[in-house]
């Protein structure tokens, strides 16, 4: 399955011209990782970090959840336009953006161990973390072979290859990054390694004052385009949390879910963070992903401000109480643009009376699902993603 996934990415490698598709959509949709069918989605078979996924998620229903992260010691050390220390700060800032987008339910803390690539069945000799025996004896359930932190970050050149759980990966010249998502059964993410292509020129748009324009990469020369590290980080973290590319959902037999009602059948847009081709600088997840994460992690719909499962008068009252607010993602900022205004009101009114039910993050691993301690049941999923156009130019007019 994972191998097929990878091959599909090969066929998509030159996909920059997608930006010409008409996008006059009334609403966008989030897509669960690995493109489950609608019936799979409805039966709870979507990948997310769940109880048992992480040794730090011992309480099945009580958020907030805390994940560990690690950064390789040579992360972005070959770059001309960003220093390793700035790159680390960008990682921390990007993680925080997802904390905000999850309404503080997903939090991150530095792991006490160095980052390690999950490239085989055993931890490396020099690793300072728990031994393989400790890892497998129950102290660290469900994370095989997740040596190291839950989320780890590496920078590797074009041509880099790695084999993880029988799947071979390669950093292609058109890939800005890929994410290896180790999974158990059909529901549990257990560890994630995120690889950036160090053969590209990276920079920090926030530090250099570049503005989000949704259209280009900072105006660099064609011969040496630069890519915003935070933008790609935010996108890869979307994969790491259980989201996929909405523009590929239909062709893969999956569905786009409304970020507001979680209903299926919504169109995709190149304007959202999880669109599969780099479109320019993004400062934070878009409302599409905010709703998608709410669905996956059992959070209330952004529309359901009183968390009673239906969009009604109490939600309207809460929105109006925050009218004019400018805090990103506050109650009433339904479309996640740091404004509570008529756009949000229109969304609420057009969904008035809708029933909204989020996912089931609190469900324990069920017996029919794979035993997380059984290595043979664990599969990795590669997301060879966030392509760049072959000529390195911006993809939109
Ligand atoms: Ca790792
Ligand atoms: Ca409500
Ligand atoms: Ca708004
Ligand atoms: Zn992607």
Coordinates of C-alpha atoms and ligand atoms in Angstrom, one line a residue:
X1 CA 0.0 0.0 0.0
X2 CA 2.7 2.4 0.9
X3 CA 4.7 1.4 -2.1
X4 CA 1.7 2.2 -4.3
X5 CA 1.4 5.5 -2.6
X6 CA 5.0 6.3 -3.4
X7 CA 4.6 5.4 -7.0
X8 CA 1.6 7.6 -7.3
X9 CA 3.7 10.5 -6.2
X10 CA 6.2 9.8 -9.0
X11 CA 3.4 10.3 -11.5
X12 CA 2.5 13.5 -9.9
X13 CA 6.0 14.9 -10.0
X14 CA 5.4 17.5 -12.7
X15 CA 2.1 18.8 -11.4
X16 CA 2.6 22.5 -11.3
X17 CA -0.1 23.4 -13.8
X18 CA -2.9 22.4 -11.5
X19 CA -3.2 26.0 -10.4
X20 CA -5.3 26.7 -13.5
X21 CA -8.3 24.9 -12.1
X22 CA -11.3 27.1 -11.3
X23 CA -11.6 27.6 -7.5
X24 CA -14.9 29.5 -7.0
X25 CA -15.9 27.2 -4.2
X26 CA -18.3 28.0 -1.4
X27 CA -16.3 26.0 1.1
X28 CA -13.2 23.9 1.1
X29 CA -12.6 20.5 2.5
X30 CA -10.0 18.6 4.6
X31 CA -8.9 15.2 3.6
X32 CA -7.8 12.4 6.1
X33 CA -4.4 10.9 5.6
X34 CA -4.0 8.1 3.1
X35 CA -7.4 8.8 1.5
X36 CA -9.8 6.5 3.4
X37 CA -13.2 5.9 1.7
X38 CA -16.2 7.7 3.0
X39 CA -17.4 4.5 4.7
X40 CA -14.0 4.1 6.4
X41 CA -14.2 7.7 7.5
X42 CA -17.7 7.2 8.9
X43 CA -16.6 4.1 10.8
X44 CA -13.7 5.9 12.4
X45 CA -10.9 4.5 10.3
X46 CA -8.9 7.6 10.0
X47 CA -5.2 8.0 11.0
X48 CA -4.5 10.2 14.0
X49 CA -2.4 10.2 17.1
X50 CA -4.6 8.3 19.5
X51 CA -4.5 6.7 22.9
X52 CA -1.7 4.2 22.8
X53 CA 0.0 6.0 20.0
X54 CA 2.4 7.7 22.3
X55 CA 3.8 7.0 25.7
X56 CA 2.8 10.6 26.5
X57 CA -0.8 10.0 25.7
X58 CA -1.9 7.9 28.6
X59 CA -5.3 9.5 29.2
X60 CA -7.5 8.4 26.4
X61 CA -10.1 11.2 26.6
X62 CA -8.4 14.0 28.5
X63 CA -6.5 16.5 26.4
X64 CA -4.4 18.5 25.9
X65 CA -2.0 15.9 24.4
X66 CA 1.7 16.5 24.6
X67 CA 4.1 15.2 21.9
X68 CA 7.8 15.2 21.9
X69 CA 9.9 16.5 19.1
X70 CA 13.5 16.3 18.0
X71 CA 15.7 18.1 15.5
X72 CA 18.7 16.5 13.9
X73 CA 21.9 18.2 14.9
X74 CA 22.8 19.2 11.4
X75 CA 19.3 20.5 10.4
X76 CA 19.7 23.1 7.7
X77 CA 23.4 23.4 8.4
X78 CA 24.3 23.7 4.7
X79 CA 22.1 26.7 4.0
X80 CA 23.2 30.2 2.9
X81 CA 20.0 32.1 3.9
X82 CA 19.0 30.5 7.1
X83 CA 21.1 29.4 10.1
X84 CA 20.5 26.2 12.1
X85 CA 19.4 28.2 15.1
X86 CA 16.8 30.1 13.1
X87 CA 15.7 26.9 11.5
X88 CA 15.1 25.4 14.9
X89 CA 13.1 28.5 16.0
X90 CA 11.0 28.1 12.8
X91 CA 10.2 24.5 13.8
X92 CA 9.2 25.6 17.3
X93 CA 7.1 28.4 15.8
X94 CA 5.4 26.1 13.4
X95 CA 4.6 23.6 16.1
X96 CA 3.1 26.4 18.1
X97 CA 0.9 27.4 15.1
X98 CA -0.6 23.9 15.2
X99 CA -1.1 24.2 19.0
X100 CA -3.1 27.3 18.3
X101 CA -5.0 25.7 15.4
X102 CA -6.0 22.8 17.7
X103 CA -7.2 25.2 20.4
X104 CA -4.3 24.2 22.6
X105 CA -5.2 20.5 22.5
X106 CA -2.0 19.4 20.7
X107 CA 1.1 20.6 22.4
X108 CA 4.8 19.9 21.9
X109 CA 7.9 19.6 24.0
X110 CA 11.5 19.0 23.3
X111 CA 12.5 15.3 23.6
X112 CA 15.4 14.4 26.0
X113 CA 17.1 12.4 23.2
X114 CA 18.7 13.3 19.9
X115 CA 16.7 12.7 16.7
X116 CA 17.1 9.4 15.0
X117 CA 15.9 8.2 11.6
X118 CA 13.6 5.3 11.8
X119 CA 15.4 3.2 9.2
X120 CA 15.2 -0.2 10.6
X121 CA 14.2 -2.6 13.3
X122 CA 16.5 -1.4 16.0
X123 CA 17.7 1.9 17.5
X124 CA 21.2 3.1 16.6
X125 CA 24.1 2.0 18.7
X126 CA 24.9 5.5 20.0
X127 CA 21.4 6.4 20.9
X128 CA 21.0 7.7 24.4
X129 CA 17.3 6.9 24.8
X130 CA 15.7 3.7 26.2
X131 CA 16.9 0.4 25.1
X132 CA 15.0 -1.8 22.6
X133 CA 13.9 -4.0 25.6
X134 CA 12.6 -1.0 27.5
X135 CA 10.9 0.2 24.4
X136 CA 9.0 -3.0 23.7
X137 CA 8.3 -4.1 27.3
X138 CA 5.3 -1.9 27.7
X139 CA 6.8 1.3 28.9
X140 CA 6.5 2.8 25.4
X141 CA 3.5 1.1 23.9
X142 CA 2.6 1.5 20.3
X143 CA 5.6 3.4 19.1
X144 CA 7.5 0.6 17.4
X145 CA 9.8 1.4 15.8
X146 CA 9.5 5.0 16.9
X147 CA 12.9 5.4 18.3
X148 CA 13.3 9.0 19.4
X149 CA 10.7 11.6 19.6
X150 CA 7.2 11.5 18.2
X151 CA 8.0 14.2 15.6
X152 CA 11.5 14.4 14.2
X153 CA 13.1 16.7 11.6
X154 CA 15.9 16.1 9.2
X155 CA 17.4 17.8 6.2
X156 CA 18.8 15.6 3.5
X157 CA 20.0 16.2 -0.1
X158 CA 18.3 15.2 -3.3
X159 CA 19.0 11.5 -3.9
X160 CA 18.8 10.6 -0.2
X161 CA 17.2 7.2 0.3
X162 CA 15.9 5.5 3.4
X163 CA 14.1 2.2 4.0
X164 CA 11.7 2.0 6.8
X165 CA 9.6 -1.0 7.6
X166 CA 10.2 -2.4 4.1
X167 CA 9.4 0.7 2.2
X168 CA 12.1 2.5 0.2
X169 CA 12.0 6.3 0.0
X170 CA 14.0 8.7 -2.1
X171 CA 14.3 12.5 -2.0
X172 CA 13.5 13.5 -5.6
X173 CA 14.7 16.7 -7.2
X174 CA 11.1 18.0 -7.3
X175 CA 10.3 17.3 -3.7
X176 CA 10.7 20.0 -1.1
X177 CA 10.1 17.5 1.6
X178 CA 8.5 14.2 2.5
X179 CA 7.1 12.8 5.7
X180 CA 7.3 9.2 6.8
X181 CA 4.3 8.3 8.9
X182 CA 4.6 5.1 10.9
X183 CA 1.2 3.6 11.6
X184 CA -0.5 0.7 13.3
X185 CA -3.7 -0.8 12.0
X186 CA -6.0 1.6 10.3
X187 CA -6.3 4.3 12.9
X188 CA -3.1 5.0 14.8
X189 CA -0.1 7.1 14.0
X190 CA 2.9 6.0 16.0
X191 CA 5.9 8.1 14.9
X192 CA 6.7 10.6 12.3
X193 CA 10.0 11.6 10.6
X194 CA 10.0 14.7 8.4
X195 CA 12.7 15.1 5.8
X196 CA 13.5 18.4 4.1
X197 CA 15.4 18.6 0.8
X198 CA 18.6 20.4 1.7
X199 CA 19.4 20.8 -2.0
X200 CA 17.0 23.6 -2.1
X201 CA 17.6 27.1 -0.8
X202 CA 15.5 27.7 2.3
X203 CA 14.8 30.9 4.1
X204 CA 12.6 32.3 6.9
X205 CA 9.9 34.6 5.5
X206 CA 9.0 35.8 8.9
X207 CA 12.5 36.9 9.7
X208 CA 13.1 38.5 6.3
X209 CA 9.8 40.4 6.4
X210 CA 8.3 38.6 3.4
X211 CA 4.5 38.8 3.4
X212 CA 2.1 36.0 2.7
X213 CA 0.8 36.6 -0.8
X214 CA -0.3 33.0 -1.6
X215 CA 1.3 33.2 -5.0
X216 CA 5.1 33.1 -5.1
X217 CA 8.2 32.2 -3.3
X218 CA 9.7 35.6 -2.4
X219 CA 10.6 36.9 -5.8
X220 CA 13.9 35.2 -6.1
X221 CA 15.7 34.6 -9.3
X222 CA 14.5 31.6 -11.4
X223 CA 18.0 30.0 -11.1
X224 CA 17.9 30.0 -7.3
X225 CA 14.4 30.2 -5.9
X226 CA 14.1 30.2 -2.2
X227 CA 11.4 28.4 -0.3
X228 CA 9.9 29.4 3.0
X229 CA 10.8 26.8 5.7
X230 CA 7.8 27.6 7.9
X231 CA 5.4 27.1 5.0
X232 CA 6.6 23.6 4.2
X233 CA 6.9 22.8 7.9
X234 CA 3.3 23.7 8.5
X235 CA 2.3 21.5 5.6
X236 CA 4.3 18.5 6.6
X237 CA 3.0 18.8 10.2
X238 CA -0.5 18.6 8.7
X239 CA 0.5 15.2 7.3
X240 CA 2.1 14.3 10.6
X241 CA -1.2 15.0 12.4
X242 CA -3.4 13.0 10.0
X243 CA -4.3 15.2 7.0
X244 CA -3.6 14.6 3.3
X245 CA -3.8 16.6 0.0
X246 CA -7.5 17.6 -0.7
X247 CA -6.7 17.9 -4.4
X248 CA -6.0 14.2 -4.5
X249 CA -8.9 12.9 -2.5
X250 CA -11.4 12.3 -5.3
X251 CA -8.9 10.4 -7.5
X252 CA -8.0 8.2 -4.6
X253 CA -11.5 7.3 -3.7
X254 CA -11.6 9.5 -0.6
X255 CA -13.7 12.5 0.3
X256 CA -13.2 16.1 1.4
X257 CA -14.9 17.0 4.6
X258 CA -16.4 20.3 5.5
X259 CA -14.2 21.9 8.1
X260 CA -17.4 23.2 9.7
X261 CA -20.0 20.4 9.6
X262 CA -17.6 17.5 8.9
X263 CA -19.9 16.5 6.1
X264 CA -18.4 15.0 2.9
X265 CA -18.4 16.1 -0.7
X266 CA -16.8 19.5 -0.5
X267 CA -14.4 20.8 -3.2
X268 CA -10.7 21.4 -2.8
X269 CA -8.8 24.6 -3.3
X270 CA -5.2 25.5 -4.0
X271 CA -5.6 28.2 -1.3
X272 CA -5.4 25.8 1.6
X273 CA -2.2 24.7 3.3
X274 CA -2.6 21.1 2.5
X275 CA -2.7 21.6 -1.2
X276 CA 0.0 19.4 -2.7
X277 CA 2.1 22.0 -4.5
X278 CA 4.0 24.9 -3.0
X279 CA 2.0 28.0 -3.7
X280 CA 3.9 30.6 -1.8
X281 CA 4.2 31.7 1.8
X282 CA 1.7 30.5 4.4
X283 CA 1.7 32.0 7.9
X284 CA -0.5 29.4 9.6
X285 CA -2.9 26.6 8.8
X286 CA -6.0 27.6 6.9
X287 CA -9.5 27.0 8.3
X288 CA -9.7 23.8 6.2
X289 CA -7.0 22.2 8.3
X290 CA -8.3 23.7 11.5
X291 CA -11.6 21.9 10.9
X292 CA -9.8 18.8 9.7
X293 CA -7.8 18.5 12.9
X294 CA -11.0 19.2 15.0
X295 CA -12.6 16.2 13.2
X296 CA -9.6 13.9 13.7
X297 CA -9.0 14.8 17.4
X298 CA -12.6 14.9 18.6
X299 CA -12.7 18.7 19.0
X300 CA -15.9 20.6 18.6
X301 CA -16.6 21.9 15.1
X302 CA -15.4 25.5 14.8
X303 CA -19.1 26.3 14.3
X304 CA -20.3 24.6 17.4
X305 CA -19.2 27.2 19.9
X306 CA -21.2 25.7 22.8
X307 CA -20.2 22.2 22.0
X308 CA -23.6 20.7 22.0
X309 CA -23.4 19.0 18.6
X310 CA -25.7 21.3 16.7
X311 CA -25.3 24.8 15.2
X312 CA -27.9 26.9 16.9
X313 CA -28.8 30.1 18.6
X314 CA -26.3 29.8 21.4
X315 CA -23.5 29.6 18.9
X316 CA -24.8 32.6 17.1
X317 CA -24.9 34.5 20.4
X318 CA -21.3 33.6 21.2
X319 CA -20.2 34.7 17.7
X320 CA -22.0 38.1 18.1
X321 CA -20.5 38.5 21.6
X322 CA -17.0 38.4 20.0
X323 CA -18.0 40.6 17.0
X324 CA -15.1 42.7 15.8
X325 CA -12.6 40.5 17.6
X326 CA -9.1 40.2 16.0
X327 CA -7.6 37.2 17.8
X328 CA -6.8 34.3 15.4
X329 CA -9.1 31.4 16.0
X330 CA -11.1 32.9 18.8
X331 CA -14.7 31.8 19.2
X332 CA -16.5 33.1 16.2
X333 CA -13.5 33.3 13.9
X334 CA -14.9 30.4 11.9
X335 CA -12.8 30.9 8.8
X336 CA -9.5 31.4 10.8
X337 CA -8.6 34.8 9.5
X338 CA -8.2 36.7 12.8
X339 CA -11.5 38.6 12.2
X340 CA -14.9 38.0 13.6
X341 CA -17.1 39.6 11.0
X342 CA -19.9 39.1 8.5
X343 CA -17.9 36.3 6.7
X344 CA -18.1 34.2 9.8
X345 CA -21.7 35.1 10.4
X346 CA -22.6 34.0 6.9
X347 CA -20.9 30.7 7.5
X348 CA -22.8 30.1 10.7
X349 CA -26.2 31.1 9.2
X350 CA -25.7 29.0 6.1
X351 CA -25.1 26.0 8.4
X352 CA -27.8 26.8 11.0
X353 CA -29.4 23.7 12.4
X354 CA -26.6 21.4 11.1
X355 CA -25.6 18.5 13.3
X356 CA -21.9 18.3 13.8
X357 CA -20.0 15.3 15.3
X358 CA -16.2 15.1 15.5
X359 CA -14.0 12.1 15.4
X360 CA -13.2 9.6 18.0
X361 CA -9.7 10.3 19.3
X362 CA -10.6 8.9 22.7
X363 CA -11.3 5.4 21.5
X364 CA -8.7 2.8 22.7
X365 CA -7.1 0.4 20.2
X366 CA -9.6 -2.2 19.5
X367 CA -8.8 -5.9 19.3
X368 CA -9.6 -6.2 15.6
X369 CA -7.1 -3.5 15.0
X370 CA -3.4 -4.3 15.0
X371 CA -1.6 -4.8 18.2
X372 CA 0.8 -1.9 18.4
X373 CA 3.5 -4.0 20.0
X374 CA 3.6 -6.3 17.1
X375 CA 6.1 -5.0 14.6
X376 CA 4.8 -7.1 11.7
X377 CA 1.5 -5.2 11.9
X378 CA 3.1 -1.8 11.6
X379 CA 3.3 -0.1 8.2
X380 CA 4.9 3.2 7.2
X381 CA 3.2 5.6 4.9
X382 CA 5.4 7.9 2.8
X383 CA 4.1 11.3 1.7
X384 CA 6.3 12.4 -1.0
X385 CA 4.9 15.7 -1.0
X386 CA 5.0 19.4 -1.5
X387 CA 6.3 19.3 -5.0
X388 CA 8.0 22.2 -6.7
X389 CA 7.5 22.9 -10.4
X390 CA 10.3 21.5 -12.5
X391 CA 11.6 24.9 -13.5
X392 CA 11.6 26.2 -10.0
X393 CA 9.3 29.1 -10.8
X394 CA 6.1 30.0 -8.9
X395 CA 3.1 28.0 -9.9
X396 CA 0.5 30.6 -10.1
X397 CA 0.0 33.6 -12.2
Ligands
LIG1 CA1 12.5 9.1 14.4
LIG2 CA1 -24.0 24.5 19.3
LIG3 CA1 -13.1 35.2 10.5
LIG4 ZN1 2.1 17.1 1.3

